[in-house]
PDB file of C-alpha atoms in Angstrom:
ATOM      1  CA  MET A 291     -54.752  51.743 -60.856  1.00  0.00           C
ATOM      2  CA  THR A 292     -55.754  53.426 -57.491  1.00  0.00           C
ATOM      3  CA  LEU A 293     -55.871  51.434 -54.558  1.00  0.00           C
ATOM      4  CA  VAL A 294     -59.186  53.008 -51.943  1.00  0.00           C
ATOM      5  CA  GLN A 295     -58.047  51.692 -48.840  1.00  0.00           C
ATOM      6  CA  SER A 296     -61.733  51.293 -46.998  1.00  0.00           C
ATOM      7  CA  GLN A 297     -62.752  51.084 -43.445  1.00  0.00           C
ATOM      8  CA  ILE A 298     -65.657  50.008 -41.731  1.00  0.00           C
ATOM      9  CA  HIS A 299     -66.448  51.911 -38.734  1.00  0.00           C
ATOM     10  CA  SER A 300     -68.908  51.564 -35.765  1.00  0.00           C
ATOM     11  CA  VAL A 301     -71.143  53.860 -34.582  1.00  0.00           C
ATOM     12  CA  SER A 302     -72.161  53.823 -30.651  1.00  0.00           C
ATOM     13  CA  ALA A 303     -72.786  56.183 -28.592  1.00  0.00           C
ATOM     14  CA  HIS A 304     -69.362  56.809 -27.176  1.00  0.00           C
ATOM     15  CA  PRO A 305     -66.637  58.231 -29.300  1.00  0.00           C
ATOM     16  CA  VAL A 306     -63.876  56.392 -29.820  1.00  0.00           C
ATOM     17  CA  HIS A 307     -60.936  58.779 -29.881  1.00  0.00           C
ATOM     18  CA  SER A 308     -57.398  57.599 -30.810  1.00  0.00           C
ATOM     19  CA  THR A 309     -55.047  60.350 -29.270  1.00  0.00           C
ATOM     20  CA  VAL A 310     -54.965  63.228 -26.726  1.00  0.00           C
ATOM     21  CA  ALA A 311     -55.733  65.833 -29.319  1.00  0.00           C
ATOM     22  CA  ASP A 312     -58.646  64.179 -30.357  1.00  0.00           C
ATOM     23  CA  ALA A 313     -60.139  63.852 -26.982  1.00  0.00           C
ATOM     24  CA  MET A 314     -58.849  67.972 -25.614  1.00  0.00           C
ATOM     25  CA  ASP A 315     -60.714  70.711 -24.946  1.00  0.00           C
ATOM     26  CA  ALA A 316     -59.745  74.537 -25.779  1.00  0.00           C
ATOM     27  CA  ALA A 317     -57.254  75.502 -23.358  1.00  0.00           C
ATOM     28  CA  GLY A 318     -59.717  78.405 -22.025  1.00  0.00           C
ATOM     29  CA  PRO A 319     -58.124  81.126 -20.326  1.00  0.00           C
ATOM     30  CA  GLN A 320     -54.800  81.498 -20.399  1.00  0.00           C
ATOM     31  CA  VAL A 321     -52.660  83.854 -18.005  1.00  0.00           C
ATOM     32  CA  TRP A 322     -49.785  84.749 -16.669  1.00  0.00           C
ATOM     33  CA  TYR A 323     -47.750  83.399 -13.833  1.00  0.00           C
ATOM     34  CA  ASP A 324     -47.321  86.587 -11.580  1.00  0.00           C
ATOM     35  CA  MET A 325     -50.987  87.259 -11.200  1.00  0.00           C
ATOM     36  CA  THR A 326     -52.533  86.911  -7.990  1.00  0.00           C
ATOM     37  CA  VAL A 327     -55.061  84.803  -6.498  1.00  0.00           C
ATOM     38  CA  GLU A 328     -58.157  87.384  -6.240  1.00  0.00           C
ATOM     39  CA  VAL A 329     -57.464  88.500 -10.090  1.00  0.00           C
ATOM     40  CA  ALA A 330     -57.347  85.036 -11.220  1.00  0.00           C
ATOM     41  CA  LEU A 331     -60.643  84.848  -8.928  1.00  0.00           C
ATOM     42  CA  SER A 332     -61.855  87.180 -10.394  1.00  0.00           C
ATOM     43  CA  VAL A 333     -60.985  85.996 -13.991  1.00  0.00           C
ATOM     44  CA  MET A 334     -62.012  82.695 -13.638  1.00  0.00           C
ATOM     45  CA  ALA A 335     -66.028  84.257 -12.555  1.00  0.00           C
ATOM     46  CA  ALA A 336     -65.932  86.772 -15.552  1.00  0.00           C
ATOM     47  CA  ALA A 337     -64.721  83.660 -18.160  1.00  0.00           C
ATOM     48  CA  ARG A 338     -67.319  81.419 -16.600  1.00  0.00           C
ATOM     49  CA  ALA A 339     -64.136  78.999 -15.940  1.00  0.00           C
ATOM     50  CA  GLU A 340     -63.162  76.134 -13.638  1.00  0.00           C
ATOM     51  CA  HIS A 341     -59.305  76.350 -14.553  1.00  0.00           C
ATOM     52  CA  LEU A 342     -56.723  78.445 -15.639  1.00  0.00           C
ATOM     53  CA  LEU A 343     -53.899  77.339 -17.878  1.00  0.00           C
ATOM     54  CA  VAL A 344     -50.749  79.309 -16.233  1.00  0.00           C
ATOM     55  CA  CYS A 345     -48.369  80.622 -18.427  1.00  0.00           C
ATOM     56  CA  ASP A 346     -44.636  82.238 -18.257  1.00  0.00           C
ATOM     57  CA  GLU A 347     -43.953  85.865 -19.631  1.00  0.00           C
ATOM     58  CA  ASP A 348     -42.945  84.180 -22.884  1.00  0.00           C
ATOM     59  CA  GLY A 349     -46.609  82.134 -23.213  1.00  0.00           C
ATOM     60  CA  LEU A 350     -44.827  78.150 -22.269  1.00  0.00           C
ATOM     61  CA  CYS A 351     -47.326  76.373 -19.753  1.00  0.00           C
ATOM     62  CA  LEU A 352     -46.571  76.052 -16.565  1.00  0.00           C
ATOM     63  CA  GLY A 353     -49.493  74.075 -15.127  1.00  0.00           C
ATOM     64  CA  LEU A 354     -52.911  74.602 -14.128  1.00  0.00           C
ATOM     65  CA  VAL A 355     -54.263  75.877 -11.510  1.00  0.00           C
ATOM     66  CA  THR A 356     -58.574  75.541 -10.761  1.00  0.00           C
ATOM     67  CA  GLN A 357     -61.327  77.145  -9.207  1.00  0.00           C
ATOM     68  CA  ALA A 358     -61.526  74.955  -6.265  1.00  0.00           C
ATOM     69  CA  ARG A 359     -57.476  74.881  -5.464  1.00  0.00           C
ATOM     70  CA  LEU A 360     -57.282  78.841  -5.650  1.00  0.00           C
ATOM     71  CA  THR A 361     -60.607  78.885  -3.441  1.00  0.00           C
ATOM     72  CA  ALA A 362     -59.266  76.697  -0.753  1.00  0.00           C
ATOM     73  CA  VAL A 363     -55.902  78.564  -0.753  1.00  0.00           C
ATOM     74  CA  ARG A 364     -57.734  82.188  -0.326  1.00  0.00           C
ATOM     75  CA  ASP A 365     -59.425  80.708   2.386  1.00  0.00           C
ATOM     76  CA  SER A 366     -56.962  78.879   4.090  1.00  0.00           C
ATOM     77  CA  PRO A 367     -55.000  80.670   7.757  1.00  0.00           C
ATOM     78  CA  GLY A 368     -52.084  80.900   5.813  1.00  0.00           C
ATOM     79  CA  TYR A 369     -53.078  83.008   2.952  1.00  0.00           C
ATOM     80  CA  THR A 370     -51.801  86.456   2.353  1.00  0.00           C
ATOM     81  CA  ASP A 371     -52.599  88.961  -0.888  1.00  0.00           C
ATOM     82  CA  ARG A 372     -49.564  88.486  -2.592  1.00  0.00           C
ATOM     83  CA  VAL A 373     -49.784  84.336  -2.959  1.00  0.00           C
ATOM     84  CA  ARG A 374     -48.822  84.450  -6.832  1.00  0.00           C
ATOM     85  CA  LEU A 375     -50.278  81.692  -9.031  1.00  0.00           C
ATOM     86  CA  ASP A 376     -46.637  81.049  -9.650  1.00  0.00           C
ATOM     87  CA  ASP A 377     -46.371  79.786  -5.936  1.00  0.00           C
ATOM     88  CA  LEU A 378     -49.904  77.262  -6.758  1.00  0.00           C
ATOM     89  CA  THR A 379     -48.265  75.722 -10.090  1.00  0.00           C
ATOM     90  CA  ASP A 380     -46.157  72.939 -10.348  1.00  0.00           C
ATOM     91  CA  ARG A 381     -44.013  73.347 -13.051  1.00  0.00           C
ATOM     92  CA  SER A 382     -42.715  69.957 -13.916  1.00  0.00           C
ATOM     93  CA  GLY A 383     -46.993  68.831 -14.136  1.00  0.00           C
ATOM     94  CA  PRO A 384     -48.286  67.097 -15.477  1.00  0.00           C
ATOM     95  CA  PHE A 385     -48.481  67.609 -19.480  1.00  0.00           C
ATOM     96  CA  LEU A 386     -49.394  65.326 -21.897  1.00  0.00           C
ATOM     97  CA  SER A 387     -48.423  65.738 -25.664  1.00  0.00           C
ATOM     98  CA  PRO A 388     -51.472  65.719 -28.001  1.00  0.00           C
ATOM     99  CA  LEU A 389     -49.836  63.015 -29.758  1.00  0.00           C
ATOM    100  CA  ALA A 390     -50.240  59.913 -26.918  1.00  0.00           C
ATOM    101  CA  SER A 391     -53.130  58.234 -26.980  1.00  0.00           C
ATOM    102  CA  ARG A 392     -55.556  58.533 -24.278  1.00  0.00           C
ATOM    103  CA  GLU A 393     -55.011  55.018 -22.911  1.00  0.00           C
ATOM    104  CA  GLU A 394     -51.051  56.520 -22.832  1.00  0.00           C
ATOM    105  CA  ALA A 395     -51.947  59.725 -21.313  1.00  0.00           C
ATOM    106  CA  GLU A 396     -54.465  57.583 -18.304  1.00  0.00           C
ATOM    107  CA  ASP A 397     -52.093  55.273 -17.769  1.00  0.00           C
ATOM    108  CA  ALA A 398     -49.142  57.845 -16.957  1.00  0.00           C
ATOM    109  CA  MET A 399     -51.316  59.967 -15.215  1.00  0.00           C
ATOM    110  CA  PRO A 400     -50.747  59.308 -11.168  1.00  0.00           C
ATOM    111  CA  PHE A 401     -54.036  57.464  -9.475  1.00  0.00           C
ATOM    112  CA  GLU A 402     -54.591  60.447  -7.284  1.00  0.00           C
ATOM    113  CA  ARG A 403     -54.625  62.950  -9.491  1.00  0.00           C
ATOM    114  CA  LEU A 404     -58.184  63.500 -11.431  1.00  0.00           C
ATOM    115  CA  GLY A 405     -59.361  66.642 -13.329  1.00  0.00           C
ATOM    116  CA  PRO A 406     -57.761  68.357 -16.470  1.00  0.00           C
ATOM    117  CA  VAL A 407     -54.420  68.245 -17.280  1.00  0.00           C
ATOM    118  CA  PRO A 408     -52.295  71.062 -19.995  1.00  0.00           C
ATOM    119  CA  VAL A 409     -52.017  69.590 -22.667  1.00  0.00           C
ATOM    120  CA  VAL A 410     -48.744  70.928 -24.767  1.00  0.00           C
ATOM    121  CA  ASP A 411     -46.289  70.779 -28.081  1.00  0.00           C
ATOM    122  CA  GLU A 412     -43.214  70.002 -27.785  1.00  0.00           C
ATOM    123  CA  HIS A 413     -42.179  73.940 -26.882  1.00  0.00           C
ATOM    124  CA  GLY A 414     -44.363  74.018 -23.804  1.00  0.00           C
ATOM    125  CA  SER A 415     -47.139  76.217 -25.697  1.00  0.00           C
ATOM    126  CA  ALA A 416     -50.245  75.219 -23.853  1.00  0.00           C
ATOM    127  CA  LEU A 417     -53.366  73.641 -27.135  1.00  0.00           C
ATOM    128  CA  GLY A 418     -56.135  72.688 -24.624  1.00  0.00           C
ATOM    129  CA  VAL A 419     -57.056  70.678 -22.299  1.00  0.00           C
ATOM    130  CA  LEU A 420     -57.276  67.285 -21.211  1.00  0.00           C
ATOM    131  CA  ALA A 421     -60.251  66.140 -18.564  1.00  0.00           C
ATOM    132  CA  LEU A 422     -59.519  62.776 -17.229  1.00  0.00           C
ATOM    133  CA  SER A 423     -61.294  60.841 -15.043  1.00  0.00           C
ATOM    134  CA  ARG A 424     -61.114  56.756 -13.257  1.00  0.00           C
TER     135      ARG A 424
END
C-alpha cells in the first residue's frame, strides 16, 4: 500500500512564496564590471531594464546597479567618462540564496535597502533578482 499525502492549499489574491527561488524574477541583463557608466546606461535603455547585474570575467555576480544610481553618478560634479561599474558595485553584497525564505531575506536586509537584490547560487553565479519592499 502506498501512502499519499494530501495538502489543502488556500486560494488567495496574493500567492505565498516559500523561498526566494519561488519569488525571484529572471536575472535580466548581465554586464561586465569594466563597462563604463555611459555604455551601461545605453545597454539598460536598449534592454528596457531598470537594473543590471554586474559580473566579473568568470561570470560571478559582483553586485547590481540601478538606472537611478547610474544617472545620479553621471550627473554628479565629479563624474568622468572613466568611471566603471566596478567603481560603483559593493562586492560584499547584499546577495540572497535561492533557498532562503522570503521572510529570512527581508529580515537580513538593512532597513534602508529597498529594491532589487541579486540571488546567487553557492558559487556566486547570478540566478535571478528579488525585489524587496517593506
